[in-house]
Amino acid sequence: MTMPETDDGSVCARCALHGGTCCALRPGEEELCFPVSAVERARMEAAGARLKHFTRQENTRAFAENLARLFPGEEEALARLFPPGGGHDRLTILPGGACALLKTDGCALPREARPLYCRLFPFWIQGGRTLYFEMESCQAQRERRGGAGLGGILGMTGKDIHGLYASLRTAWGLQEKK
Ligand code: SF4
Ligand code: SF4
């Protein structure tokens, strides 16, 4: 039975019950996980995240290519921030592919303590425009059958999305986008 649709953001908890969430990667793709900056890590640790929830990851070519797709035209800045041979923190991914902080009813952390990428997902900004990553297993997209009303069901306004994206850029060390 489908749970009633609400606009309070609880769709992500329903998504966790169905097992298809953005909190899991395909095993073998761990290196593609987004970076967790020092400021985000500190906020997570203050909310209960432990050493075991973080993994040091080498800045591999696949990681760099993924970042370049997210921030087209900013390859030089990205190479300075995440130089080849260097490393960054990411979330620990369990052998099945799920984030170590994922519980049966969703993320173990309160929303405001989660990494900015998690809080922004499935939205992204490119060229000043709000986009979303299409994902079949996203419960919010299933319930809204695509993008219309997606912000509402996830409890996010356009201002929230732009604000989170700006905070993510700052946290990751990228300059403010005009
Ligand atoms: S930190 Fe929380 S929201 Fe982010 S991937 Fe892990 S479980 Fe999901
Ligand atoms: S954003 Fe979509 S995929 Fe991620 S937990 Fe929420 S409903 Fe699931």
Coordinates of C-alpha atoms and ligand atoms in Angstrom, one line a residue:
M1 CA 0.0 0.0 0.0
T2 CA 1.3 3.4 -0.9
M3 CA 1.6 5.7 2.1
P4 CA -0.2 9.0 1.8
E5 CA 1.7 11.8 0.0
T6 CA 2.8 14.6 2.3
D7 CA 4.9 17.7 1.7
D8 CA 6.9 17.4 4.9
G9 CA 10.0 15.7 3.6
S10 CA 9.0 12.3 5.1
V11 CA 9.1 10.8 1.6
C12 CA 12.8 10.0 2.2
A13 CA 11.9 7.8 5.2
R14 CA 9.3 6.0 3.0
C15 CA 12.0 5.6 0.3
A16 CA 14.3 3.9 2.9
L17 CA 11.6 1.4 3.6
H18 CA 11.5 0.4 0.0
G19 CA 15.2 0.0 -0.1
G20 CA 15.8 2.2 -3.1
T21 CA 17.4 5.4 -1.9
C22 CA 20.1 7.8 -2.9
C23 CA 22.0 6.6 0.2
A24 CA 23.5 3.6 -1.7
L25 CA 25.9 3.1 -4.5
R26 CA 26.6 0.2 -6.7
P27 CA 29.4 -1.9 -5.1
G28 CA 32.6 -1.0 -6.9
E29 CA 31.6 2.7 -7.3
E30 CA 32.7 3.8 -3.9
E31 CA 35.4 6.1 -5.3
L32 CA 32.6 8.1 -7.0
C33 CA 31.0 9.1 -3.7
F34 CA 31.0 12.9 -3.2
P35 CA 33.6 14.4 -0.9
V36 CA 32.8 15.4 2.7
S37 CA 34.5 18.6 3.7
A38 CA 36.0 19.4 7.1
V39 CA 33.1 21.7 8.0
E40 CA 30.5 19.1 7.0
R41 CA 32.4 16.4 8.9
A42 CA 32.5 18.5 12.0
R43 CA 28.8 19.0 11.9
M44 CA 28.2 15.3 11.3
E45 CA 30.4 14.4 14.3
A46 CA 28.6 16.9 16.5
A47 CA 25.4 15.0 15.7
G48 CA 26.8 11.6 16.5
A49 CA 28.8 10.4 13.4
R50 CA 31.8 8.4 14.4
L51 CA 35.2 7.7 12.8
K52 CA 33.9 4.5 11.3
H53 CA 31.4 6.5 9.2
F54 CA 34.2 8.2 7.2
T55 CA 36.7 6.8 4.8
R56 CA 39.8 8.4 3.3
Q57 CA 39.6 8.1 -0.5
E58 CA 42.3 8.8 -3.1
N59 CA 41.4 11.4 -5.7
T60 CA 41.2 8.9 -8.6
R61 CA 40.7 9.8 -12.2
A62 CA 37.1 8.5 -12.1
F63 CA 36.4 10.7 -9.1
A64 CA 37.8 13.7 -10.9
E65 CA 35.8 13.0 -14.0
N66 CA 32.6 12.7 -12.0
L67 CA 33.3 16.1 -10.3
A68 CA 34.0 17.6 -13.7
R69 CA 30.6 16.5 -14.9
L70 CA 29.0 18.2 -11.9
F71 CA 31.0 21.5 -12.3
P72 CA 31.6 21.9 -16.0
G73 CA 34.2 24.5 -16.8
E74 CA 35.7 24.4 -13.3
E75 CA 38.2 21.7 -13.9
E76 CA 41.2 23.8 -12.9
A77 CA 39.8 24.8 -9.6
L78 CA 38.8 21.1 -9.0
A79 CA 42.3 19.9 -9.8
R80 CA 43.7 22.4 -7.2
L81 CA 41.2 21.3 -4.6
F82 CA 41.4 17.5 -5.3
P83 CA 44.9 17.0 -6.9
P84 CA 45.7 13.6 -8.4
G85 CA 47.5 11.5 -5.8
G86 CA 45.9 13.4 -3.0
G87 CA 42.9 12.3 -1.0
H88 CA 39.6 13.4 0.5
D89 CA 37.1 12.2 3.1
R90 CA 33.9 10.5 2.0
L91 CA 31.2 8.5 3.6
T92 CA 31.9 4.9 4.5
I93 CA 30.0 2.6 2.2
L94 CA 29.1 -0.9 3.5
P95 CA 29.8 -4.0 1.3
G96 CA 26.2 -4.0 0.0
G97 CA 26.6 -0.4 -1.2
A98 CA 24.7 1.5 1.5
C99 CA 26.1 4.4 3.4
A100 CA 27.1 3.3 6.9
L101 CA 24.8 6.0 8.3
L102 CA 21.6 4.6 6.6
K103 CA 19.1 3.0 9.0
T104 CA 15.9 1.2 8.0
D105 CA 13.9 4.4 8.5
G106 CA 16.4 6.7 6.8
C107 CA 19.5 8.6 7.7
A108 CA 20.8 8.3 11.3
L109 CA 21.6 12.1 11.3
P110 CA 19.2 14.9 11.6
R111 CA 18.7 16.7 8.3
E112 CA 20.6 19.8 9.2
A113 CA 23.7 17.7 10.1
R114 CA 23.8 15.6 6.9
P115 CA 26.4 16.3 4.1
L116 CA 25.2 19.2 1.9
Y117 CA 25.1 16.9 -1.2
C118 CA 22.7 14.6 0.6
R119 CA 20.5 17.5 1.6
L120 CA 20.5 18.9 -1.9
F121 CA 19.8 15.6 -3.7
P122 CA 18.2 15.0 -6.2
F123 CA 18.6 18.7 -7.1
W124 CA 21.6 20.4 -8.6
I125 CA 22.3 23.8 -10.1
Q126 CA 24.0 24.3 -13.5
G127 CA 24.2 27.6 -15.3
G128 CA 22.0 29.1 -12.6
R129 CA 19.2 26.7 -13.5
T130 CA 17.8 24.1 -11.1
L131 CA 18.0 20.5 -12.4
Y132 CA 17.3 17.2 -10.8
F133 CA 19.1 13.8 -11.3
E134 CA 16.6 11.4 -12.7
M135 CA 16.5 8.2 -10.6
E136 CA 13.9 5.5 -10.9
S137 CA 14.4 4.4 -7.3
C138 CA 13.7 7.9 -5.9
Q139 CA 10.4 7.6 -4.1
A140 CA 9.8 11.4 -4.4
Q141 CA 10.1 11.2 -8.2
R142 CA 7.9 8.1 -8.3
E143 CA 5.2 9.8 -6.3
R144 CA 5.5 13.1 -8.3
R145 CA 6.0 11.2 -11.6
G146 CA 9.0 13.4 -12.5
G147 CA 10.0 16.9 -11.6
A148 CA 6.8 18.8 -11.0
G149 CA 6.2 19.3 -7.3
L150 CA 9.5 17.5 -6.4
G151 CA 10.6 20.4 -4.2
G152 CA 7.3 20.4 -2.4
I153 CA 7.3 16.7 -1.6
L154 CA 10.9 16.9 -0.4
G155 CA 10.1 19.9 1.7
M156 CA 12.4 22.2 -0.2
T157 CA 11.8 25.6 -1.8
G158 CA 13.7 27.0 -4.8
K159 CA 15.5 29.3 -2.3
D160 CA 16.5 26.3 -0.1
I161 CA 17.9 24.6 -3.2
H162 CA 20.0 27.6 -4.3
G163 CA 21.1 28.2 -0.7
L164 CA 22.2 24.6 -0.2
Y165 CA 24.1 24.6 -3.5
A166 CA 25.9 27.9 -2.5
S167 CA 26.8 26.4 0.9
L168 CA 28.1 23.2 -0.8
R169 CA 30.3 25.2 -3.1
T170 CA 31.7 27.2 -0.1
A171 CA 32.3 24.0 1.9
W172 CA 34.0 22.2 -0.9
G173 CA 36.3 25.3 -1.6
L174 CA 34.8 26.5 -4.9
Q175 CA 34.3 30.2 -5.5
E176 CA 30.8 31.7 -5.3
K177 CA 29.0 31.3 -8.7
K178 CA 27.7 34.6 -10.0
Ligands
SF4_1 S1 24.8 10.6 5.3 FE1 22.6 10.1 5.6 S2 21.6 11.1 3.9 FE2 23.8 11.0 3.3 S3 24.0 9.1 2.2 FE3 24.4 8.6 4.3 S4 22.5 7.9 5.2 FE4 22.1 9.0 3.2
SF4_2 S1 15.8 12.1 -2.3 FE1 14.7 10.5 -3.4 S2 16.2 8.8 -3.6 FE2 16.9 10.1 -1.9 S3 16.0 9.3 -0.1 FE3 14.6 10.9 -0.8 S4 13.1 9.9 -2.0 FE4 14.8 8.5 -1.8

